[in-house]
Coordinates of C-alpha atoms and ligand atoms in Angstrom, one line a residue:
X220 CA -109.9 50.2 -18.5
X221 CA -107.0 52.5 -18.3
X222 CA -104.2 52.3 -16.4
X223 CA -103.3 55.1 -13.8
X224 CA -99.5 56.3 -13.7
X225 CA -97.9 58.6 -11.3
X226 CA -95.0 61.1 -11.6
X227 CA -92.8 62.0 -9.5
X228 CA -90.6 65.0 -10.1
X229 CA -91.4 67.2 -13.1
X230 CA -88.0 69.4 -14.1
X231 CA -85.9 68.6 -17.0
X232 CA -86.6 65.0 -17.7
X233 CA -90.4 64.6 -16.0
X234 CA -91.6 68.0 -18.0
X235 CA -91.0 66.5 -21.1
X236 CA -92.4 62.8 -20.1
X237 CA -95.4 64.5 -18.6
X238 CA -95.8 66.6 -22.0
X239 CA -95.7 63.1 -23.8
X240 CA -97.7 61.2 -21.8
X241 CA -100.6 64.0 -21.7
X242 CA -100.1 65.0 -25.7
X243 CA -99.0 61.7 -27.2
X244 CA -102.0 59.7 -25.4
X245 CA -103.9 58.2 -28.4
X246 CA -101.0 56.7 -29.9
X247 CA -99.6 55.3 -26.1
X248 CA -103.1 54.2 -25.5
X249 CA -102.7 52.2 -29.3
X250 CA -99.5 50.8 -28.2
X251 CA -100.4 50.1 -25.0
X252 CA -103.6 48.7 -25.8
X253 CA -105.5 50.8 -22.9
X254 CA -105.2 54.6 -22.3
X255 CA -102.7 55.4 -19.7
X256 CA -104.2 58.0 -17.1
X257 CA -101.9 60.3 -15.6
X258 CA -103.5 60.6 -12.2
X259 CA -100.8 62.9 -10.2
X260 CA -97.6 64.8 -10.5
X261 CA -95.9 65.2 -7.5
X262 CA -92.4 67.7 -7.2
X263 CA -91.7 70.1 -4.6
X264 CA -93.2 73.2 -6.0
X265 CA -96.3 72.4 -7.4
X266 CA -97.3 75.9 -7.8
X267 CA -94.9 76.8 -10.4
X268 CA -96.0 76.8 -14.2
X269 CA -93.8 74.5 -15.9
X270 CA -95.4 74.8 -19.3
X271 CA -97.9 71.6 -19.3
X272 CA -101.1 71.7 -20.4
X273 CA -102.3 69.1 -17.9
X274 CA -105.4 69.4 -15.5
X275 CA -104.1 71.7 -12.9
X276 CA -105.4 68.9 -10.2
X277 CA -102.6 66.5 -10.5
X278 CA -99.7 68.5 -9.2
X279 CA -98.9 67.9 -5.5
X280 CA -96.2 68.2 -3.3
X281 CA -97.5 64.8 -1.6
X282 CA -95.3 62.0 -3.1
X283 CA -95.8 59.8 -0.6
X284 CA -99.6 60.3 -0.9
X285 CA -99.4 60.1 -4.5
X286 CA -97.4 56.5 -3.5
X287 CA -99.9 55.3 -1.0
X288 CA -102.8 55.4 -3.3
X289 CA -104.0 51.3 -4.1
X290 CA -104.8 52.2 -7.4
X291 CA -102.0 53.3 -8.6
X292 CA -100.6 50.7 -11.7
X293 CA -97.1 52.5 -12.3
X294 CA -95.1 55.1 -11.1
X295 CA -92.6 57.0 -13.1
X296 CA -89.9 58.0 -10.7
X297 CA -87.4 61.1 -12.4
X298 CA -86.3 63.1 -8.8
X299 CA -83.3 62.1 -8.9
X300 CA -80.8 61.4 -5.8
X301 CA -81.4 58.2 -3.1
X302 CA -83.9 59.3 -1.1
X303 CA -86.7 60.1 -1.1
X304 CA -86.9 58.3 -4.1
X305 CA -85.4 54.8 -2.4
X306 CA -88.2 54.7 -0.1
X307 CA -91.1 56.5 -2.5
X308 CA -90.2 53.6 -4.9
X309 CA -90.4 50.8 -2.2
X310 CA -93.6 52.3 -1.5
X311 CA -95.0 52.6 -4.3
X312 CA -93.6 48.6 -5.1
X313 CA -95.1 47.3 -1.9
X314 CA -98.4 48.9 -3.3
X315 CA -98.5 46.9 -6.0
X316 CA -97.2 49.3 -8.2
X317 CA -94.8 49.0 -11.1
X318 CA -91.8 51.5 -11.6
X319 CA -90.5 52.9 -14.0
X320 CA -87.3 55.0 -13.0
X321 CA -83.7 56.7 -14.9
X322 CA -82.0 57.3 -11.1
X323 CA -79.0 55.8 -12.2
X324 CA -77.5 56.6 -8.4
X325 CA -80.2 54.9 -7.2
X326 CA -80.0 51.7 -8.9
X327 CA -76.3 51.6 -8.7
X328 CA -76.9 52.0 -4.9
X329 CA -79.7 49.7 -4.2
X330 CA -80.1 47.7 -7.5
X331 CA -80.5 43.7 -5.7
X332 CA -83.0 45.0 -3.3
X333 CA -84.7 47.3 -5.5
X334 CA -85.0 44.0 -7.8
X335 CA -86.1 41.9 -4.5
X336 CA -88.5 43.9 -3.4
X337 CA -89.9 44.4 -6.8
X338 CA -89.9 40.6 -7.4
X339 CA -91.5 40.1 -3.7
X340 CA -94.4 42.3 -5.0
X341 CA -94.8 40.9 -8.4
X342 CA -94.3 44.5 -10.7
X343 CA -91.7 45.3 -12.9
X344 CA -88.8 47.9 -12.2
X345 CA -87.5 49.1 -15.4
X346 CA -84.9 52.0 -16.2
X347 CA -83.9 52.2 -19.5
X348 CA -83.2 55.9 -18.7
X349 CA -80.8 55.6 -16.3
X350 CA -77.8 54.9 -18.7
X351 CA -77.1 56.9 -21.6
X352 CA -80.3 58.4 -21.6
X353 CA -81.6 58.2 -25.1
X354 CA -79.1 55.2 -26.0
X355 CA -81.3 51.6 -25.5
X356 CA -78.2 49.6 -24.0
X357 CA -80.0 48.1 -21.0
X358 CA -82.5 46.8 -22.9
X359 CA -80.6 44.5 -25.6
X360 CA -78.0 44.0 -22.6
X361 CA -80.9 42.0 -20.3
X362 CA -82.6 40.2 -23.3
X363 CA -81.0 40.1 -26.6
X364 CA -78.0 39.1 -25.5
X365 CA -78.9 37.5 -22.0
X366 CA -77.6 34.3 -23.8
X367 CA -74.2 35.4 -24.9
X368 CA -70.8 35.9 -23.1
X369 CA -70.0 39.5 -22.8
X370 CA -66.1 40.0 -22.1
X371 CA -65.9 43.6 -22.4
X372 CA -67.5 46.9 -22.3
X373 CA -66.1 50.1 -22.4
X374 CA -68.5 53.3 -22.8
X375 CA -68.0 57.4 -22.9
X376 CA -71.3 57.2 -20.2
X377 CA -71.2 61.0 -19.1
X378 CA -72.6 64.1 -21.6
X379 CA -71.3 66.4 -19.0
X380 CA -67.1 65.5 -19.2
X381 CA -67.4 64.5 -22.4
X382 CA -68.5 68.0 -23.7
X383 CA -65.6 69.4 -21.2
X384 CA -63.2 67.3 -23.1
X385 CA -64.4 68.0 -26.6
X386 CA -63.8 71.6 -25.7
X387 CA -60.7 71.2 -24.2
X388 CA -59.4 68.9 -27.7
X389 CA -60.7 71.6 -29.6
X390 CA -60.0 74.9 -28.6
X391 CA -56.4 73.8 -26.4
X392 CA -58.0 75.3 -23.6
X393 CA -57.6 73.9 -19.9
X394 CA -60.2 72.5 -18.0
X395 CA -61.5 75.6 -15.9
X396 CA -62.2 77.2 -19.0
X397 CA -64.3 74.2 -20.4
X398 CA -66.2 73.5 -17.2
X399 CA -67.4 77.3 -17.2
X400 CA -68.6 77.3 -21.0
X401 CA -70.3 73.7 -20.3
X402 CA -72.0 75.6 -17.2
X403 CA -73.5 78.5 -19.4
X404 CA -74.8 76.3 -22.4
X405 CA -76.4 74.2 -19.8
X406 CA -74.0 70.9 -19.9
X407 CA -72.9 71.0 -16.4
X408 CA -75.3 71.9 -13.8
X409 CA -74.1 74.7 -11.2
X410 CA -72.5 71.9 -8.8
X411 CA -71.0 69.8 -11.5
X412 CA -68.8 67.0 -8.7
X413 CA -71.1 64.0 -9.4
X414 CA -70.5 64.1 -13.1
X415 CA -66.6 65.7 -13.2
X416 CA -65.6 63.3 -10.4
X417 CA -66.3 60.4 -12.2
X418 CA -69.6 59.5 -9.8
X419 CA -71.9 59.3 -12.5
X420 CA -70.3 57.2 -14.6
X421 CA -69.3 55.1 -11.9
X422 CA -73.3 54.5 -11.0
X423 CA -73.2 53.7 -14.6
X424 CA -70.7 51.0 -15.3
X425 CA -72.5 49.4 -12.0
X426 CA -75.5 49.2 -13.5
X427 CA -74.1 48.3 -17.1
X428 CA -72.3 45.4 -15.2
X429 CA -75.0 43.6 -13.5
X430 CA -76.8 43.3 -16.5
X431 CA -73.2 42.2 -18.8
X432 CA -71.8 40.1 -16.0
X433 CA -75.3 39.2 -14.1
X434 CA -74.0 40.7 -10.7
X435 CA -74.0 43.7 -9.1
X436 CA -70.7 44.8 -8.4
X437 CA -70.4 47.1 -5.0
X438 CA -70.6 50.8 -6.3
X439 CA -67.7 51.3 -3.6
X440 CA -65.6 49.3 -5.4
X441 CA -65.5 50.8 -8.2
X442 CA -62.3 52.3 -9.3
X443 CA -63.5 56.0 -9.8
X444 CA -60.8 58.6 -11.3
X445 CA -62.7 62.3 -12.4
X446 CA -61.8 64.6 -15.2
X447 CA -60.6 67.3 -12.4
X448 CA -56.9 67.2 -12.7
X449 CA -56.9 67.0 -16.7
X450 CA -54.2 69.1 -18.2
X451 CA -54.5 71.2 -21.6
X452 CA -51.0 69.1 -21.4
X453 CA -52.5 65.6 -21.1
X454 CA -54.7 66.9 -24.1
X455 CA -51.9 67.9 -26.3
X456 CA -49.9 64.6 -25.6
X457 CA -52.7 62.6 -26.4
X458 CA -53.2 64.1 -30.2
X459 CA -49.9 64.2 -30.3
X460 CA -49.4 60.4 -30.3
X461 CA -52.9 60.3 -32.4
X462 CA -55.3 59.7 -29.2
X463 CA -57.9 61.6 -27.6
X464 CA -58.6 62.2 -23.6
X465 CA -62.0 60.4 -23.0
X466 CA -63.7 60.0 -19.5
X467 CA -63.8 56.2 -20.1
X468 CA -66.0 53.5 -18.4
X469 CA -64.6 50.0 -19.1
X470 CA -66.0 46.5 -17.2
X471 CA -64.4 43.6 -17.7
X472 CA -64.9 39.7 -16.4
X473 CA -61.8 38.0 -15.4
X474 CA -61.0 34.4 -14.9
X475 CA -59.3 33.8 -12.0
X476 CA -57.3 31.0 -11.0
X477 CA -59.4 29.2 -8.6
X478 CA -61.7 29.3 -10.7
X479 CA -63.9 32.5 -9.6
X480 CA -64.8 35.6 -11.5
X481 CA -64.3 38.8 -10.7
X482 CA -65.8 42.0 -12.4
X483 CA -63.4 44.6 -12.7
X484 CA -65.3 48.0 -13.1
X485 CA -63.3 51.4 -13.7
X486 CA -64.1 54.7 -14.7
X487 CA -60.8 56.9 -15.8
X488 CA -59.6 60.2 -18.2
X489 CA -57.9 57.8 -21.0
X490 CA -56.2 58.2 -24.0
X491 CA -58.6 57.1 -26.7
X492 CA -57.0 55.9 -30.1
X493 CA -58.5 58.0 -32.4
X494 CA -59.5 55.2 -35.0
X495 CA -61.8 53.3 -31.7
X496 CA -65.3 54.0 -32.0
X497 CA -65.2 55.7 -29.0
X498 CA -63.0 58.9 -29.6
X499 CA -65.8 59.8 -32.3
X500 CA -68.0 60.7 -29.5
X501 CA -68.8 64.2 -29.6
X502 CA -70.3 66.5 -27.3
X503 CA -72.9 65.6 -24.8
X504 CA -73.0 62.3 -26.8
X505 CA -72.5 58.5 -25.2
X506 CA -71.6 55.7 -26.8
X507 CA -71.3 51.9 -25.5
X508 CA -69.4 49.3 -26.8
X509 CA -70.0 45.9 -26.2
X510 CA -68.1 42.6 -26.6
X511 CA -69.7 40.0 -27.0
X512 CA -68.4 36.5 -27.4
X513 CA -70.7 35.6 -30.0
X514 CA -72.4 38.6 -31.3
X515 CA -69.0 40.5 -31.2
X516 CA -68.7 44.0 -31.2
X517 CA -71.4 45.9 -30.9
X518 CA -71.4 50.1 -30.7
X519 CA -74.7 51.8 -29.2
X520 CA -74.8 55.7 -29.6
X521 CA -76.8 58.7 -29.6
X522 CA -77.8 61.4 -27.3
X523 CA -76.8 61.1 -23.3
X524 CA -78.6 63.9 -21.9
X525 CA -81.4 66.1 -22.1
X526 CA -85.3 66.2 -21.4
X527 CA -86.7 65.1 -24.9
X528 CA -83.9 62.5 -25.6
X529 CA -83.7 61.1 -22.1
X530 CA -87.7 60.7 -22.3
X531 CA -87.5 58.3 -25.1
X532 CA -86.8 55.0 -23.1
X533 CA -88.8 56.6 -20.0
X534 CA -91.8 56.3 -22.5
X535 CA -90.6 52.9 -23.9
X536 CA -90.3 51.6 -20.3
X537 CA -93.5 53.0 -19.3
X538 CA -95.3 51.3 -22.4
X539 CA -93.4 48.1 -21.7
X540 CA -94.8 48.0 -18.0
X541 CA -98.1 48.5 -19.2
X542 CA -98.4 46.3 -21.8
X543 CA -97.0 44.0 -18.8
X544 CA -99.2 44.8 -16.6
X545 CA -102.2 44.2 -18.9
X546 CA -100.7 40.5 -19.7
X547 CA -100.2 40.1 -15.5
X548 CA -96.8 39.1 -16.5
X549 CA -93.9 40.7 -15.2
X550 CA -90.4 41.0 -14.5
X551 CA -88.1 38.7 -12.2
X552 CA -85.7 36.7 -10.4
X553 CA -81.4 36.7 -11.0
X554 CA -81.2 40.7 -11.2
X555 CA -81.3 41.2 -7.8
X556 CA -77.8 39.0 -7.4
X557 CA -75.1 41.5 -5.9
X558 CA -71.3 39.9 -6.1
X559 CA -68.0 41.5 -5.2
X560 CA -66.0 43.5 -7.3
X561 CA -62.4 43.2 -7.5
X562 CA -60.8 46.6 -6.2
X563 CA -57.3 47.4 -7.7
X564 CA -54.7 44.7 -7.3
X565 CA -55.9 42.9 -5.1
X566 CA -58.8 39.6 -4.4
X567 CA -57.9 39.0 -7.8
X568 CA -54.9 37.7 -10.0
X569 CA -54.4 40.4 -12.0
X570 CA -56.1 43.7 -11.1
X571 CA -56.5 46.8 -13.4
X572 CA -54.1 46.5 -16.3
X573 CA -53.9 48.5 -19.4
X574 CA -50.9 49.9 -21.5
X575 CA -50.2 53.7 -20.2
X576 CA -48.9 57.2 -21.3
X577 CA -46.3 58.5 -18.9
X578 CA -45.1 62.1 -19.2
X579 CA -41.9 62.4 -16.9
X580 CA -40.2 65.7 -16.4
X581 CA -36.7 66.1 -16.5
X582 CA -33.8 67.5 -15.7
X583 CA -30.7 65.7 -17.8
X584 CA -31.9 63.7 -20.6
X585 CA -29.3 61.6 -20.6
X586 CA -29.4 61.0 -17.2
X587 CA -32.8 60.3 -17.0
X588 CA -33.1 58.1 -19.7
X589 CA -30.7 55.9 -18.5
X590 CA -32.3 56.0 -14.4
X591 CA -36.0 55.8 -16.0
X592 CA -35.3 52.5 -18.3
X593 CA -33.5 50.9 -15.3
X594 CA -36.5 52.1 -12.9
X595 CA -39.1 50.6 -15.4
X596 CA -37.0 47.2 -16.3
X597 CA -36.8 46.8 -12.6
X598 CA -40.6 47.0 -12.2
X599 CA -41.2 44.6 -15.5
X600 CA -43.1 47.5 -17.2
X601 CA -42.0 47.2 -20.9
X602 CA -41.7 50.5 -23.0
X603 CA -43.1 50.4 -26.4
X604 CA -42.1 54.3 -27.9
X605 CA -40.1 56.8 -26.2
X606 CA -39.6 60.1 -26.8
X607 CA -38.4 63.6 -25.8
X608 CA -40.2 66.3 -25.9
X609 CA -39.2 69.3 -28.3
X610 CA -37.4 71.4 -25.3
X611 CA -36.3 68.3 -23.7
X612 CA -37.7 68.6 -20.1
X613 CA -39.8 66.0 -20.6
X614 CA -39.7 62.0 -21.4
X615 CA -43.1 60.8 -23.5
X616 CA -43.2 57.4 -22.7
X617 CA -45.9 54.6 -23.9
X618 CA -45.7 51.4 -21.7
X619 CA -47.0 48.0 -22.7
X620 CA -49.6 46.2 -20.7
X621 CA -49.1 47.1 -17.2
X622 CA -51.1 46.2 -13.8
X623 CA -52.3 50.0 -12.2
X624 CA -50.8 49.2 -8.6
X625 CA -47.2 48.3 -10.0
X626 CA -47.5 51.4 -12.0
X627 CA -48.4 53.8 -9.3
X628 CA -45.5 52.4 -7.0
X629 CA -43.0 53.0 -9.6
X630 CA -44.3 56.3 -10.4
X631 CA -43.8 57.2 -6.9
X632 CA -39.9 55.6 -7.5
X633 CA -39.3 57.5 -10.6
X634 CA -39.8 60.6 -9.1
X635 CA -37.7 60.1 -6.3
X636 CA -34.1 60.1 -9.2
X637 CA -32.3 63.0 -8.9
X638 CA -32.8 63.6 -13.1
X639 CA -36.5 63.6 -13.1
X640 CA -37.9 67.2 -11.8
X641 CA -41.2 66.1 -10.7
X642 CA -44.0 63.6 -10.0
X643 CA -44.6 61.9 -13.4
X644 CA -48.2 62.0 -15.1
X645 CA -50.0 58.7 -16.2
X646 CA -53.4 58.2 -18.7
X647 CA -54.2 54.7 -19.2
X648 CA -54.6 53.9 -23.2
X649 CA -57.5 52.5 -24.9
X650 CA -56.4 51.3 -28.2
X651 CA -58.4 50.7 -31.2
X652 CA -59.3 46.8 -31.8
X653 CA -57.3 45.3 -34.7
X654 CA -60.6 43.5 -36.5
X655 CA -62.1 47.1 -36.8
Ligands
NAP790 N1 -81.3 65.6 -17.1 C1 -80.9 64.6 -17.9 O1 -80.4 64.8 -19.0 C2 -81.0 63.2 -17.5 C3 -80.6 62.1 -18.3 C4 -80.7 60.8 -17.9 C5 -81.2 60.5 -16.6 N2 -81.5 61.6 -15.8 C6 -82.1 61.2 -14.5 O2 -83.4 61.6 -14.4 C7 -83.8 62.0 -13.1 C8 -84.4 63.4 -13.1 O3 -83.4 64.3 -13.6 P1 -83.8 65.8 -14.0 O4 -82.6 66.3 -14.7 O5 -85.1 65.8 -14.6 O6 -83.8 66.4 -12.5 P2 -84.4 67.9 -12.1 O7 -84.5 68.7 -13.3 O8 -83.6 68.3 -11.0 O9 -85.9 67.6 -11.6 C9 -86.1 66.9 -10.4 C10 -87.6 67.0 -10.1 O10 -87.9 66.4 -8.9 C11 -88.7 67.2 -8.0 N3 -88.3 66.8 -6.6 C12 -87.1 66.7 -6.1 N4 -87.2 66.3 -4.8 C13 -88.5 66.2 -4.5 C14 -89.2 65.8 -3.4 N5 -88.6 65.5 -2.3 N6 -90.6 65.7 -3.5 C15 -91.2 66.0 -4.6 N7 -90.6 66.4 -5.8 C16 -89.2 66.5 -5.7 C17 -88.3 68.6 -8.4 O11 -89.4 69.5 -8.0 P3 -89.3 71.0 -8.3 O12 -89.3 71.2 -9.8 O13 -90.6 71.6 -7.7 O14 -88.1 71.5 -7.6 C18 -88.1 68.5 -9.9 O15 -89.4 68.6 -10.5 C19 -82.5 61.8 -12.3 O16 -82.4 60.6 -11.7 C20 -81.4 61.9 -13.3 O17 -80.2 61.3 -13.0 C21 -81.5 62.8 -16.2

């Protein structure tokens, strides 16, 4: 008997899913072990030709209807944004539906109750898709290492900045520039904020979390920093001192003293050390890297955008639910946990830290060396290089580990001494691991 799957939205992602699904449907129905039936597309303007080859009956503009139907087994949810496609999924769930989805904003936004709801209804909510596109991270995340610790993961999670960063390391070019060549080649869509302000990523490292650290961590506590106010300057001083700038997502569990753990979940331009695994990530490309008490270090690469890439796990997932659905066994229980997130500095003992670039400009070297150390010492931030720039308006400063909120006080200090000319700049560093 073969299964019937749904669609919802057909543009860059669902055209090529839809394609594979309808041309690849002998081998799915091997894997599978039953033929999968597409029985409806649904996206807002059904009447456009989109290139597909599929019976011209499918495509509605109905996705609720599409959702209602009993005898749907799984829908495949690619539209993008919270709703509709919240309460289309929840829908489609309560049906008795499984899902398959790669809305990173909406897992990141309603993750635990997605998981509840789908738990409730017995199907299985699956979205390899959702981070890193083509990159399977999720996956060995929930059940290869499901028995490990994780302490640490730090990923370049968005195609979009990363290409604007590449350009901007290549050509010396500043960021205006890069963001208007990554809109003609198609990297950045027209409205580029949720991936240049960091929100994507953000959605991300949520999601990576709950499956590392087996709680959700609230989206609005994630400490979000875009790739807006990068510099051609920031750039320079980062090769310069042999680093790259990187929009970086890093999660971390901490320890605290009473006893509690907190997840600490950031996404920030950083200063890469060129010899990590992570400044080799070019392009549109993501990369994950994942501590792992046991199974140590583990790097996960490849392509993190595009229609044809991104539909790779969509496919796995949508195999994996059917095969699933087939056995009548499906997906459950401690993924729908959602637990706090430490914000900066504070409901935990230590907050953000991380070892930082400072560029201070000057006005009297001398002067400002002296009222800069003093400044620092005060605020226990120890320096670990110092230099001047060539025409000596500017100190280049590396610090050692330092907590973010102490750092952004005393920035505020140092630019209040009558020898520095302005507010300093700060990049947090990411260096390379010594056992690489
Ligand atoms: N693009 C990527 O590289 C990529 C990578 C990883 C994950 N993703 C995720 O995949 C999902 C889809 O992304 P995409 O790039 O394929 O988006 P897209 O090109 O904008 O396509 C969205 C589709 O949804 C349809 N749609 C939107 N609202 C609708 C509504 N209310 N009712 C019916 N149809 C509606 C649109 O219909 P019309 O075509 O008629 O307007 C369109 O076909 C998103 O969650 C995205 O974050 C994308």
């Amino acid at each position: 008997m073969a299964l019937k799957v749904a669609v919802l939205g057909c543009g860059v992602v669902g055209t090529e899913v839809v394609r594979r699904i309808h041309d690849g449907r002998a081998e799915l129905a091997e894997r599978v072990g039953a033929p999968l039936e597409l029985v409806g597309i649904a996206v807002r303007h059904p009447e456009q030709d989109r290139g597909l080859d599929v019976d011209p009956d499918l495509w509605t503009d109905d996705a609720l209807g599409l959702v209602e139907r009993d005898d749907v087994d799984i829908v495949v949810e690619l539209l993008g944004g919270l709703e509709p496609a919240r309460s289309l999924v929840v829908t489609a769930m309560a049906r008795g539906a499984s899902v398959v989805s790669a809305n990173k904003a909406l897992l990141a936004a309603h993750g635990p109750q997605l998981h509840a709801t789908a738990a409730h209804h017995g199907v299985d909510l699956l979205y390899e898709a959702a981070v890193a596109a083509a990159v399977p991270v999720l996956g060995p995340l929930r059940d290869s290492l499901c028995g490990d610790r994780i302490a640490r993961i730090t990923g370049v999670v968005n195609g979009t900045t990363n290409y604007i960063l590449d350009q901007m390391t290549r050509t010396g070019g500043d960021y205006a520039a890069a963001l208007s060549e990554a809109i003609d080649r198609g990297y950045a869509e027209a409205d580029p904020s949720a991936d240049v302000e960091g929100t994507d990523a953000a959605a991300k490292a949520v999601i990576l979390a709950s499956l590392a650290f087996h709680t959700w961590p609230d989206p609005a506590r994630v400490h979000q920093e875009g790739i807006t106010g990068v510099t051609a300057q920031d750039v320079a001083d980062a090769r310069a001192c042999g680093r790259v700038v990187k929009l970086v997502a890093l999660l971390e569990q901490t320890c605290e003293s009473d006893g509690s753990r907190q997840v600490l979940a950031r996404v920030q331009p950083t200063m890469v050390d060129r010899r990590h695994p992570l400044a080799d990530v070019s392009g549109a490309d993501n990369a994950v890297l994942v501590e792992a008490h046991a199974a140590g270090l583990l790097l996960f690469t490849g392509a993190g955008a595009g229609g044809l890439p991104t539909s790779g796990p969509v496919l796995g997932d949508l195999v994996t639910a059917a095969r699933r659905r087939l056995q009548g066994r499906f997906q459950s229980g401690p993924l729908a946990r959602r637990a706090p997130a430490g914000p900066i500095g504070t409901h935990t003992d230590r907050g953000l830290r991380s070892r930082h670039h400072l560029r201070i400009p000057i006005q009297d070297l001398t002067a400002a060396q002296a009222a800069v150390s003093v400044v620092l010492a005060r605020a226990n931030i120890a320096i670990t290089s110092i230099r001047t720039t060539v025409d000596a308006r500017a100190l280049l400063i590396l610090t050692a580990d330092t907590e973010e909120t102490t750092l952004r006080h005393t920035l505020g200090e140092l630019a209040a001494l009558p020898s520095v000319s302005a507010m300093p700049r700060s990049l947090p560093l990411l260096d390379a691991h010594e056992d690489q």
